[in-house]
mmCIF file of C-alpha atoms in Angstrom:
data_model
loop_
_atom_site.group_PDB
_atom_site.id
_atom_site.type_symbol
_atom_site.label_atom_id
_atom_site.label_comp_id
_atom_site.label_asym_id
_atom_site.label_seq_id
_atom_site.Cartn_x
_atom_site.Cartn_y
_atom_site.Cartn_z
ATOM 1 C CA MET A 19 117.277 -89.030 116.916
ATOM 2 C CA ALA A 20 114.379 -88.821 119.327
ATOM 3 C CA GLU A 21 113.063 -92.078 118.697
ATOM 4 C CA ARG A 22 116.609 -93.696 119.188
ATOM 5 C CA ILE A 23 116.868 -91.617 122.549
ATOM 6 C CA ASP A 24 113.403 -93.129 123.526
ATOM 7 C CA GLU A 25 114.895 -96.792 122.743
ATOM 8 C CA LEU A 26 117.926 -96.134 124.796
ATOM 9 C CA LEU A 27 116.163 -94.616 127.657
ATOM 10 C CA ASP A 28 113.807 -97.245 127.848
ATOM 11 C CA TYR A 29 116.603 -99.890 127.793
ATOM 12 C CA ALA A 30 118.434 -98.104 130.542
ATOM 13 C CA SER A 31 115.262 -97.798 132.590
ATOM 14 C CA GLU A 32 114.726 -101.520 132.337
ATOM 15 C CA GLN A 33 118.316 -102.218 133.171
ATOM 16 C CA CYS A 34 118.126 -99.686 136.057
ATOM 17 C CA MET A 35 121.000 -97.926 134.440
ATOM 18 C CA LYS A 36 121.756 -94.092 135.301
ATOM 19 C CA VAL A 37 121.593 -92.372 131.955
ATOM 20 C CA THR A 38 121.283 -88.848 130.926
ATOM 21 C CA PHE A 39 121.203 -87.258 127.365
ATOM 22 C CA ILE A 40 121.781 -83.616 126.982
ATOM 23 C CA VAL A 41 120.327 -82.364 123.615
ATOM 24 C CA ILE A 42 121.424 -78.996 122.101
ATOM 25 C CA VAL A 43 119.258 -78.101 119.091
ATOM 26 C CA PRO A 44 117.550 -74.932 117.658
ATOM 27 C CA THR A 45 114.508 -74.159 119.118
ATOM 28 C CA VAL A 46 111.626 -75.074 116.642
ATOM 29 C CA ARG A 47 109.281 -72.219 116.310
ATOM 30 C CA ASN A 48 105.539 -72.486 115.877
ATOM 31 C CA GLU A 49 104.672 -73.317 112.254
ATOM 32 C CA SER A 50 102.015 -70.689 111.837
ATOM 33 C CA LYS A 51 104.295 -68.009 112.580
ATOM 34 C CA ARG A 52 106.842 -69.022 110.084
ATOM 35 C CA HIS A 53 105.415 -69.028 106.503
ATOM 36 C CA ASP A 54 105.050 -65.957 104.486
ATOM 37 C CA ARG A 55 105.240 -63.301 107.480
ATOM 38 C CA LYS A 56 107.308 -60.515 108.480
ATOM 39 C CA SER A 57 107.012 -57.898 111.124
ATOM 40 C CA ILE A 58 107.566 -54.361 110.214
ATOM 41 C CA LYS A 59 107.703 -51.769 113.187
ATOM 42 C CA LYS A 60 105.983 -48.466 112.549
ATOM 43 C CA GLY A 61 106.297 -46.163 115.623
ATOM 44 C CA ASP A 62 105.458 -48.345 118.385
ATOM 45 C CA LYS A 63 103.193 -50.651 116.360
ATOM 46 C CA THR A 64 104.087 -53.977 114.799
ATOM 47 C CA LYS A 65 101.955 -55.080 111.631
ATOM 48 C CA LYS A 66 102.346 -58.357 110.338
ATOM 49 C CA HIS A 67 102.337 -58.621 106.412
ATOM 50 C CA HIS A 68 101.135 -61.392 104.307
ATOM 51 C CA LYS A 69 102.295 -62.352 100.931
ATOM 52 C CA ASP A 70 99.200 -61.679 98.794
ATOM 53 C CA ASP A 71 100.251 -62.867 95.280
ATOM 54 C CA GLY A 72 99.172 -66.209 96.013
ATOM 55 C CA GLU A 73 102.535 -68.010 95.666
ATOM 56 C CA SER A 74 104.503 -69.207 98.772
ATOM 57 C CA ASN A 75 108.035 -68.211 98.996
ATOM 58 C CA VAL A 76 108.928 -71.244 101.246
ATOM 59 C CA ASN A 77 110.942 -73.846 99.833
ATOM 60 C CA PRO A 78 109.127 -77.075 99.953
ATOM 61 C CA LEU A 79 112.067 -79.187 100.880
ATOM 62 C CA SER A 80 112.895 -76.716 103.496
ATOM 63 C CA SER A 81 109.129 -76.921 104.824
ATOM 64 C CA VAL A 82 109.424 -80.777 104.807
ATOM 65 C CA VAL A 83 112.647 -80.455 106.906
ATOM 66 C CA HIS A 84 111.173 -78.135 109.167
ATOM 67 C CA GLN A 85 108.102 -80.328 109.874
ATOM 68 C CA SER A 86 110.361 -83.364 110.542
ATOM 69 C CA ALA A 87 112.541 -81.484 112.855
ATOM 70 C CA SER A 88 109.507 -79.924 114.656
ATOM 71 C CA ILE A 89 107.946 -83.606 115.285
ATOM 72 C CA SER A 90 111.327 -84.737 116.778
ATOM 73 C CA PHE A 91 111.697 -81.460 118.677
ATOM 74 C CA ASN A 92 108.146 -81.942 120.368
ATOM 75 C CA ARG A 93 108.844 -85.557 120.977
ATOM 76 C CA LEU A 94 111.878 -84.588 122.833
ATOM 77 C CA VAL A 95 110.462 -81.593 124.983
ATOM 78 C CA ASN A 96 107.186 -83.689 125.662
ATOM 79 C CA ASN A 97 108.901 -86.834 126.669
ATOM 80 C CA SER A 98 108.044 -87.912 130.125
ATOM 81 C CA ARG A 99 111.746 -88.374 131.037
ATOM 82 C CA CYS A 100 112.450 -84.815 129.921
ATOM 83 C CA ILE A 101 113.557 -83.254 133.179
ATOM 84 C CA ALA A 102 114.523 -79.826 131.952
ATOM 85 C CA HIS A 103 114.017 -77.700 128.748
ATOM 86 C CA VAL A 104 115.953 -74.547 128.887
ATOM 87 C CA VAL A 105 115.812 -71.783 126.079
ATOM 88 C CA LEU A 106 118.636 -69.752 125.298
ATOM 89 C CA PRO A 107 117.123 -66.702 123.617
ATOM 90 C CA ALA A 108 118.650 -65.386 120.250
ATOM 91 C CA TYR A 109 121.503 -62.860 120.627
ATOM 92 C CA GLU A 110 121.847 -63.692 124.428
ATOM 93 C CA HIS A 111 124.188 -66.565 123.783
ATOM 94 C CA GLY A 112 126.828 -67.592 121.398
ATOM 95 C CA TYR A 113 129.207 -70.342 120.108
ATOM 96 C CA VAL A 114 132.545 -71.219 118.658
ATOM 97 C CA GLU A 115 131.897 -71.601 114.697
ATOM 98 C CA GLY A 116 133.523 -74.573 113.105
ATOM 99 C CA SER A 117 135.366 -72.115 110.571
ATOM 100 C CA GLN A 118 136.966 -70.113 113.551
ATOM 101 C CA HIS A 119 140.343 -70.771 111.860
ATOM 102 C CA LEU A 120 139.395 -68.790 108.762
ATOM 103 C CA ARG A 121 137.730 -65.810 110.668
ATOM 104 C CA PRO A 122 139.390 -63.080 112.544
ATOM 105 C CA THR A 123 137.129 -63.681 115.416
ATOM 106 C CA LYS A 124 136.782 -67.044 117.185
ATOM 107 C CA TYR A 125 133.252 -66.403 118.843
ATOM 108 C CA LYS A 126 129.933 -65.880 117.087
ATOM 109 C CA GLU A 127 126.685 -64.665 118.567
ATOM 110 C CA SER A 128 123.717 -66.673 117.872
ATOM 111 C CA LYS A 129 120.884 -65.311 115.875
ATOM 112 C CA TYR A 130 118.501 -68.051 116.707
ATOM 113 C CA SER A 131 117.199 -69.365 119.928
ATOM 114 C CA THR A 132 118.767 -72.591 120.999
ATOM 115 C CA SER A 133 117.279 -75.429 123.250
ATOM 116 C CA VAL A 134 118.870 -77.379 125.821
ATOM 117 C CA ILE A 135 116.906 -80.653 126.463
ATOM 118 C CA VAL A 136 117.713 -82.837 129.258
ATOM 119 C CA LEU A 137 116.288 -86.358 129.218
ATOM 120 C CA GLN A 138 117.271 -88.883 131.979
ATOM 121 C CA SER A 139 116.388 -92.556 132.588
ATOM 122 C CA ASP A 140 114.013 -93.653 135.233
ATOM 123 C CA CYS A 141 117.115 -94.567 137.526
ATOM 124 C CA GLY A 142 119.011 -91.550 136.448
ATOM 125 C CA ALA A 143 121.211 -89.804 139.159
ATOM 126 C CA GLY A 144 120.350 -86.455 140.570
ATOM 127 C CA LYS A 145 116.692 -86.314 139.354
ATOM 128 C CA GLY A 146 115.560 -82.804 139.091
ATOM 129 C CA ASP A 147 118.871 -81.424 139.867
ATOM 130 C CA SER A 148 118.843 -79.793 136.155
ATOM 131 C CA THR A 149 115.623 -77.996 136.809
ATOM 132 C CA ASN A 150 117.077 -75.840 139.626
ATOM 133 C CA ALA A 151 118.041 -72.189 139.169
ATOM 134 C CA PHE A 152 121.923 -73.265 139.951
ATOM 135 C CA PHE A 153 121.957 -75.249 136.813
ATOM 136 C CA GLN A 154 120.178 -73.150 134.602
ATOM 137 C CA LYS A 155 122.341 -69.972 135.675
ATOM 138 C CA GLY A 156 125.555 -72.020 135.046
ATOM 139 C CA LEU A 157 124.062 -73.266 131.615
ATOM 140 C CA ARG A 158 123.415 -69.687 130.611
ATOM 141 C CA LYS A 159 126.906 -68.474 131.657
ATOM 142 C CA ALA A 160 128.769 -71.190 129.815
ATOM 143 C CA PHE A 161 126.631 -70.373 126.637
ATOM 144 C CA ALA A 162 127.042 -66.425 127.245
ATOM 145 C CA SER A 163 128.294 -64.764 124.078
ATOM 146 C CA ARG A 164 131.892 -64.035 124.073
ATOM 147 C CA HIS A 165 131.554 -62.259 120.630
ATOM 148 C CA GLN A 166 131.486 -58.577 121.863
ATOM 149 C CA PHE A 167 134.249 -59.188 124.447
ATOM 150 C CA GLU A 168 136.377 -60.451 121.821
ATOM 151 C CA THR A 169 135.703 -57.677 119.392
ATOM 152 C CA LYS A 170 136.318 -55.105 122.099
ATOM 153 C CA GLN A 171 139.391 -56.780 122.972
ATOM 154 C CA ARG A 172 140.709 -56.855 119.428
ATOM 155 C CA LYS A 173 140.048 -53.282 119.037
ATOM 156 C CA SER A 174 142.064 -52.230 122.017
ATOM 157 C CA VAL A 175 145.041 -54.314 120.908
ATOM 158 C CA GLY A 176 144.946 -53.178 117.138
#
């Protein structure tokens, strides 16, 4: 995906076309924090525990997919045409799940951080507008979780 977006932005820039891509993807975590660790809180201390049995509990296919996604993610975020990267923290935003017709609730709170990456051609309109506070505030409002509101509303009706 990142490679194709690069190609299209190159073409748009050569033709002086105003093109903007808004990519919404899970935020890629640092690989070193990902494998074989879990945090356990005891009092006010957090300890990291590593698996000591010599075997990794990470699925090899999952690792390959994560590595590929990480390369693509970093290519997007570090692109010279990336004019904004907004991270929506886990549990602070939500979405409508594809199976909402099968669920009693429509909205779901996200358990993972989400990145909104804005890339623009060199001739793009509004260069820099997406980095301002107004854009980010509107984006966060649009992605705000509606799960608790919906749950509270269902309880008051039923």
